[in-house]
mmCIF file of C-alpha atoms in Angstrom:
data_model
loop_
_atom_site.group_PDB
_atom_site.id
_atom_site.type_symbol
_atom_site.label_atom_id
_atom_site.label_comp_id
_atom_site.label_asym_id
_atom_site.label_seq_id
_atom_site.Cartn_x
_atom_site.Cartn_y
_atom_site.Cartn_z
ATOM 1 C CA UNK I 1 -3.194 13.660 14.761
ATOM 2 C CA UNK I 2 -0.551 13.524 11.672
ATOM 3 C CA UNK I 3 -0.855 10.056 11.055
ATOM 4 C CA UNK I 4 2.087 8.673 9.153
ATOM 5 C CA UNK I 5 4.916 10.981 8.759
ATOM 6 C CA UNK I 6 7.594 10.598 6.249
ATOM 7 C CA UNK I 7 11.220 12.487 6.306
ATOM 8 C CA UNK I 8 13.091 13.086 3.932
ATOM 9 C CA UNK I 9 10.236 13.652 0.845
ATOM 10 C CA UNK I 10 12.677 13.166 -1.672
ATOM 11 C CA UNK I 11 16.650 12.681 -1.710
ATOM 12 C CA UNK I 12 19.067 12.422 -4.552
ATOM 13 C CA UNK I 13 22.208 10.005 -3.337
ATOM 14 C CA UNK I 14 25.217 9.005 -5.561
ATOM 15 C CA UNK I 15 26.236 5.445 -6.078
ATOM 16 C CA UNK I 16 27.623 3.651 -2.855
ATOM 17 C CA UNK I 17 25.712 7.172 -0.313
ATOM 18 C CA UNK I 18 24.327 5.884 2.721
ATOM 19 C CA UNK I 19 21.202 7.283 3.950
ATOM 20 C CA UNK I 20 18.243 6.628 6.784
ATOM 21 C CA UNK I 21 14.533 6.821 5.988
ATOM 22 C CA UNK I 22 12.332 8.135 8.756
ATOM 23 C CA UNK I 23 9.267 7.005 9.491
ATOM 24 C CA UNK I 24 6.522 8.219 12.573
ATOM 25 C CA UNK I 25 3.442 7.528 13.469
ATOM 26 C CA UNK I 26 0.851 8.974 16.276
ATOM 27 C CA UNK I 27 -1.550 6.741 16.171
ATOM 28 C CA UNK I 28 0.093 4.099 18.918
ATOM 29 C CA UNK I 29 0.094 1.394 16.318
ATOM 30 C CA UNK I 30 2.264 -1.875 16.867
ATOM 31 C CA UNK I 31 2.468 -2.793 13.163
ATOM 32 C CA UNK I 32 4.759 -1.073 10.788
ATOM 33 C CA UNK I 33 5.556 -1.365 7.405
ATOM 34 C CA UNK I 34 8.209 0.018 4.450
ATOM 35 C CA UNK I 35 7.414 -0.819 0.938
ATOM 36 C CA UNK I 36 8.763 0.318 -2.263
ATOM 37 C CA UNK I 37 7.090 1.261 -5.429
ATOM 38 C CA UNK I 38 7.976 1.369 -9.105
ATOM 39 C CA UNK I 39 6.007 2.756 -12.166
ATOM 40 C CA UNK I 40 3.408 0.149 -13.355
ATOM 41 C CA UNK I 41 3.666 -2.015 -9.969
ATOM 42 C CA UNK I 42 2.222 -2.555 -6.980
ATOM 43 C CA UNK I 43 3.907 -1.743 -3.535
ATOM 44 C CA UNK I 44 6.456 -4.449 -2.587
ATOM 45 C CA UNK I 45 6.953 -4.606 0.969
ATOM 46 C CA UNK I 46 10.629 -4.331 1.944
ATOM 47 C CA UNK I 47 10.503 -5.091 5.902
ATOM 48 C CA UNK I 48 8.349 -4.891 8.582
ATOM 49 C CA UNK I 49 7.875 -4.465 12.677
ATOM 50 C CA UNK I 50 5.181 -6.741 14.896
ATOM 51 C CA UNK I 51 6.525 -4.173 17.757
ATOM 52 C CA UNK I 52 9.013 -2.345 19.486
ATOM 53 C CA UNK I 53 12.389 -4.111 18.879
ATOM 54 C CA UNK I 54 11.237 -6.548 16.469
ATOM 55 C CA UNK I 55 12.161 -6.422 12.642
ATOM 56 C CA UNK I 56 11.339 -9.121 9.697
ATOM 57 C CA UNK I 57 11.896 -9.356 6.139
ATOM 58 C CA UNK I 58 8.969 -8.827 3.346
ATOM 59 C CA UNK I 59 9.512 -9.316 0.116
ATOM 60 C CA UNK I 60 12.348 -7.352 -1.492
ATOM 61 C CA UNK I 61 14.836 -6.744 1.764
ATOM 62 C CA UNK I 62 17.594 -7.118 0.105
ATOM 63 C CA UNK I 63 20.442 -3.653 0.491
ATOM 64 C CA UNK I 64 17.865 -2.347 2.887
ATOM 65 C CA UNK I 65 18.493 -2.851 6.893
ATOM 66 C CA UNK I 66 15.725 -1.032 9.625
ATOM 67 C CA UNK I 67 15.185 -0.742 12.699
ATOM 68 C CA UNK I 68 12.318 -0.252 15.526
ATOM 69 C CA UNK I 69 14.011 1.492 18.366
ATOM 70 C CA UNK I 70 10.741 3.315 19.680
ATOM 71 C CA UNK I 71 7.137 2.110 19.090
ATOM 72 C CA UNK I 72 6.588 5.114 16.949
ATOM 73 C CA UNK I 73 9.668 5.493 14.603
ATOM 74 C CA UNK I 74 10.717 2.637 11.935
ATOM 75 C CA UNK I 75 13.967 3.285 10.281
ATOM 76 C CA UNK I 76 14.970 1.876 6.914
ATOM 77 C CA UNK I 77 18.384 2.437 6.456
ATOM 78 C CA UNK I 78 20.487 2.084 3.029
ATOM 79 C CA UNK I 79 24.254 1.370 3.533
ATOM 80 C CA UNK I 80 25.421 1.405 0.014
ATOM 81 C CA UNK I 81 22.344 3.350 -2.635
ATOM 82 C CA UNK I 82 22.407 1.410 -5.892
ATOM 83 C CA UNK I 83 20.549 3.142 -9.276
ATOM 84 C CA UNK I 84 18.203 -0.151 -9.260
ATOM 85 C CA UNK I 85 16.946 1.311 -5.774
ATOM 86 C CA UNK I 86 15.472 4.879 -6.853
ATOM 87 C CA UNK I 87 12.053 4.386 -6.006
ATOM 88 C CA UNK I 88 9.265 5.933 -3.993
ATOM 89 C CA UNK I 89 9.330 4.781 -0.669
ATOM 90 C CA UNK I 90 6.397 4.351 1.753
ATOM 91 C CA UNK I 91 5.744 3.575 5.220
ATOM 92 C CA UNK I 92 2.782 2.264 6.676
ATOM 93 C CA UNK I 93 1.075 1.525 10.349
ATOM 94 C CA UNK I 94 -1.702 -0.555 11.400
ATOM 95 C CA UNK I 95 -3.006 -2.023 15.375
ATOM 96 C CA UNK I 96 -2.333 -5.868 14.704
ATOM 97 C CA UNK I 97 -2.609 -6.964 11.665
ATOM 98 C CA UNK I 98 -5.283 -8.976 12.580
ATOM 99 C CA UNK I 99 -9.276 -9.011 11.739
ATOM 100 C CA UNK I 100 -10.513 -5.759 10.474
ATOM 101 C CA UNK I 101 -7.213 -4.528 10.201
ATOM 102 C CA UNK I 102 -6.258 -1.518 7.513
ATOM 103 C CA UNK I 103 -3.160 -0.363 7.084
ATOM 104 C CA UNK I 104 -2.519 3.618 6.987
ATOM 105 C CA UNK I 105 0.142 5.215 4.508
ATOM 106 C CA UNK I 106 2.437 8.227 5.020
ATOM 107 C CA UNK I 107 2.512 10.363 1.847
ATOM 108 C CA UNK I 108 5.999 8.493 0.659
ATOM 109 C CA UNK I 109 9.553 9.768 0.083
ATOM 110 C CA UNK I 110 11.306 9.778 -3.406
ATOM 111 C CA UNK I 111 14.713 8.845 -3.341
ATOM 112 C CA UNK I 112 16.939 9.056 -6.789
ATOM 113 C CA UNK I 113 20.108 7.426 -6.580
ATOM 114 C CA UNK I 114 22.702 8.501 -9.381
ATOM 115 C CA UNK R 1 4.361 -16.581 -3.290
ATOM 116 C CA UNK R 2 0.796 -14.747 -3.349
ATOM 117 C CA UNK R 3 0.185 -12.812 -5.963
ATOM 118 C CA UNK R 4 -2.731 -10.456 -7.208
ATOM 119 C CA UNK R 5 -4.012 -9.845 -10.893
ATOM 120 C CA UNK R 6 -5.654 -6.723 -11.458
ATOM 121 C CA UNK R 7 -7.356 -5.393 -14.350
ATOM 122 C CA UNK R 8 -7.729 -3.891 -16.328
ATOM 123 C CA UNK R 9 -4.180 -1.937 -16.016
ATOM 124 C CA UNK R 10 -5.568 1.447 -17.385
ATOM 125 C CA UNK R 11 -9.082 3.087 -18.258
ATOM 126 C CA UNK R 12 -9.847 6.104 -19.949
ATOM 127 C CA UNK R 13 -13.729 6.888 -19.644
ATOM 128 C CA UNK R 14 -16.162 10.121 -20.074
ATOM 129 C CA UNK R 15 -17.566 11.859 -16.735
ATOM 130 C CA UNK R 16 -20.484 10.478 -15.803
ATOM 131 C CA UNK R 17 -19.774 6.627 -16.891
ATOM 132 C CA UNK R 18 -19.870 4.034 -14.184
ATOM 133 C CA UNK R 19 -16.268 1.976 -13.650
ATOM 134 C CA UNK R 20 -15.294 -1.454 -12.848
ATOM 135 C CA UNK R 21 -12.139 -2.778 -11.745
ATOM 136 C CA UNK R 22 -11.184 -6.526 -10.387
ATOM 137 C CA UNK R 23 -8.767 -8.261 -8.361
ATOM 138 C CA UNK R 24 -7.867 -11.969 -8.471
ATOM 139 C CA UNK R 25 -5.678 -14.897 -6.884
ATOM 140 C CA UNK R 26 -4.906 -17.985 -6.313
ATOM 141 C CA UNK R 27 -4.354 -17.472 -2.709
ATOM 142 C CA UNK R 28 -7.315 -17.146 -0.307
ATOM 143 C CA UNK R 29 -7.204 -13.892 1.520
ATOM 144 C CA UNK R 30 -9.096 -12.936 5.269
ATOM 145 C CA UNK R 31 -9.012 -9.443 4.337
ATOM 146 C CA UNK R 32 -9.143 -7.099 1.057
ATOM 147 C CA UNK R 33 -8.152 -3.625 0.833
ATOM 148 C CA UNK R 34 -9.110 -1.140 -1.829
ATOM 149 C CA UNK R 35 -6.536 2.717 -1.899
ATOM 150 C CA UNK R 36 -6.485 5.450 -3.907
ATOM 151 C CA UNK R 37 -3.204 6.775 -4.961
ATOM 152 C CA UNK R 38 -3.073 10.584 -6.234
ATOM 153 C CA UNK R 39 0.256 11.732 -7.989
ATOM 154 C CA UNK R 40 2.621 12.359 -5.373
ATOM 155 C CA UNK R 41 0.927 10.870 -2.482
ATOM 156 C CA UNK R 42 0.774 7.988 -0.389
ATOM 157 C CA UNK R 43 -2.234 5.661 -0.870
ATOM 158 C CA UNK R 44 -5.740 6.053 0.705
ATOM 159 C CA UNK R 45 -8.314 3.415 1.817
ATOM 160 C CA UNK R 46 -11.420 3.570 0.304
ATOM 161 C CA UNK R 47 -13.194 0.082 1.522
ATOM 162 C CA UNK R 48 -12.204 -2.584 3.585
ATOM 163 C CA UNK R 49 -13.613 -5.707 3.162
ATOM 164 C CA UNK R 50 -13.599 -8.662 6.060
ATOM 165 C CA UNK R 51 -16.352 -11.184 5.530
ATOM 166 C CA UNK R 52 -16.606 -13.692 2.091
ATOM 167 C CA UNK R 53 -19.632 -12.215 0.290
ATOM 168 C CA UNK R 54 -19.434 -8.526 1.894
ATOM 169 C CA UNK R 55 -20.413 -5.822 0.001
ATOM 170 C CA UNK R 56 -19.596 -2.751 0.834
ATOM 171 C CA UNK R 57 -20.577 0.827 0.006
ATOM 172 C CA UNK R 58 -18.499 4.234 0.317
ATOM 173 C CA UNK R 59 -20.456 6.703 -1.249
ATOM 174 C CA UNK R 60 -20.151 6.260 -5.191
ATOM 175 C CA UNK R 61 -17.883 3.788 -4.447
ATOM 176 C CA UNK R 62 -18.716 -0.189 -3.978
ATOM 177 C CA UNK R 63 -16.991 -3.222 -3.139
ATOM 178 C CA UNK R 64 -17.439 -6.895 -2.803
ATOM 179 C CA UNK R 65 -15.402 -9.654 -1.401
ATOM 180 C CA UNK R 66 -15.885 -12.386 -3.384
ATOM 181 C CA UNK R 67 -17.189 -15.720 -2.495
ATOM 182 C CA UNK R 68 -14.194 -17.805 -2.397
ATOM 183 C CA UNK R 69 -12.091 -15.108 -1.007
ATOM 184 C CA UNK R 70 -9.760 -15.323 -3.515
ATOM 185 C CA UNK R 71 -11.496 -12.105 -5.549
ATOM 186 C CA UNK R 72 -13.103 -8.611 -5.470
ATOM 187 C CA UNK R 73 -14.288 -5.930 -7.469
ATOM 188 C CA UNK R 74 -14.720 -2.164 -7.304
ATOM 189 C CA UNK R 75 -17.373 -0.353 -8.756
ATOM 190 C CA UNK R 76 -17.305 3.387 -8.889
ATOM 191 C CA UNK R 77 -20.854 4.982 -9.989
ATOM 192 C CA UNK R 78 -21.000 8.415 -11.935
ATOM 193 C CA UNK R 79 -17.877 9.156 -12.193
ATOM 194 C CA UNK R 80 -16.573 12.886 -11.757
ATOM 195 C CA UNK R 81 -13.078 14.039 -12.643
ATOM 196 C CA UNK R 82 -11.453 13.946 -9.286
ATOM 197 C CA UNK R 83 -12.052 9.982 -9.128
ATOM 198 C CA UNK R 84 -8.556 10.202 -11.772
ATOM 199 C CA UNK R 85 -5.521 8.188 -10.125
ATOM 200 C CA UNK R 86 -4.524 4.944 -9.245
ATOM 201 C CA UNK R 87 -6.426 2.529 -7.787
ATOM 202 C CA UNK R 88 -5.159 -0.387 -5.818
ATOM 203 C CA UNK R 89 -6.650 -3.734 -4.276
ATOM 204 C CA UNK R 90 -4.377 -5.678 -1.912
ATOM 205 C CA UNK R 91 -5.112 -8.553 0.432
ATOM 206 C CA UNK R 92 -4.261 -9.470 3.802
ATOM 207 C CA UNK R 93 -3.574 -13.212 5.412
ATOM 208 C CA UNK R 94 -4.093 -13.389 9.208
ATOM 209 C CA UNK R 95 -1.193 -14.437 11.037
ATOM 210 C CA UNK R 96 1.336 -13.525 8.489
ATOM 211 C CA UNK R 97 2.408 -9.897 10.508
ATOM 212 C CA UNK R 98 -0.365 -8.506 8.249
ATOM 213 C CA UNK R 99 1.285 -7.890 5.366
ATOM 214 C CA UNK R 100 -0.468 -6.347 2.296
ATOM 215 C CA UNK R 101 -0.225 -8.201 -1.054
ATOM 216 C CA UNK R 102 -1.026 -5.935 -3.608
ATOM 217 C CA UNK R 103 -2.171 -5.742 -7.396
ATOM 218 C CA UNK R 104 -0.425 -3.689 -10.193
ATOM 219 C CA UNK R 105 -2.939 -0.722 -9.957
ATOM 220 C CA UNK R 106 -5.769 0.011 -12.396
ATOM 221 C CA UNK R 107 -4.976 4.047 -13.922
ATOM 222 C CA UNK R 108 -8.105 5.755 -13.957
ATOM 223 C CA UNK R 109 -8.313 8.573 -16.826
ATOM 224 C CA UNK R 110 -11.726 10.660 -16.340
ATOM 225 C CA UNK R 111 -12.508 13.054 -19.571
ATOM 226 C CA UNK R 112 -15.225 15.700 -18.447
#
């Protein structure tokens, strides 16, 4: 079991790059989750899949776009990589968000955008 | 929207002393979460909490949800210099695709 994959682990992207986030999981998990974090904050979650073909918006969605082709992939896509978007970049799984629910975290990609 | 206050932001403490950290809100939670973050990597769960009044131990580690859901501590006993890194609560509201709200992260400093 690898659990929560991430690909690329870190990226450097010029102003106005586009570039796709991978994200996989093994673990047959309906739930998944990007989130972004920044020195001296929490993780802010960016979007997020109930299942296969379904995407929503968390918190900060904004310049990001995904997508949840196959139960075990979520894509987070940037179409146009501003500097106020470098940030570490995590995906996370869980069953269905329900009662004891956890979610699990891949080990994150850092993306600097120039 | 829901937020989380956790303190303190940063501690700096000798091996061996005992640690506590809190979260709070004014939003009632179902569920709280307490990860460890190392440099570099993603966040691991220590405890999960799922009952008002739970506590909850993980080896040195202990955890409570508080009574009126809207708070919990950690408590980490004896503490050894690998217990250094970033520790986060976050809370979880049924029905809401389980999303995690989390706090700012207490920075644990351990000087053996």
């Amino acid at each position: 079991n690898a659990g929560v994959t991430q690909t690329p682990k870190f990226r450097v992207l010029k102003t106005g790059q586009s570039m796709t986030l991978l994200c996989a999981q093994d673990m047959n998990h309906e739930y998944m989750y990007w989130y972004r974090q920044d020195p001296g904050m929490g993780l802010r979650l960016i979007h997020y899949s109930v299942g296969e073909g379904t995407t929503a918006k968390g918190e900060v969605p904004d310049g990001y776009n995904v997508s949840r082709l196959k139960k075990q992939n979520f894509l987070l896509g940037l179409e146009s990589a501003a500097p106020s978007q470098t940030s570490v970049y995590f995906c996370a799984s869980s069953y269905l968000g329900q009662s004891q629910e956890t979610q699990y975290f891949g080990p994150g990609t850092r993306l600097l955008v120039l | 929207g829901q937020q989380l206050n956790q303190s303190p932001q940063s501690m700096f403490i000798q091996e061996g002393e005992d640690v506590s950290m809190n979260c709070t809100s004014s939003s009632i939670f179902n569920t709280w979460l307490w990860y460890k973050q190392d440099p570099g990597e993603g966040p691991v769960l220590l405890i999960a909490l799922y009952k008002a009044g739970e506590l909850t131990s993980n080896g040195r580690l202990t955890a409570q949800f508080g009574i009126t859901r809207k708070d919990s501590f950690l408590n980490i006993s004896a503490s050894i210099p690998s217990d250094v890194g970033i520790y986060f609560c976050a809370g979880l509201i049924y029905n809401q695709g389980g999303k995690l709200i989390f706090g700012q992260g207490t920075e644990l400093s351990v000087k053996p």
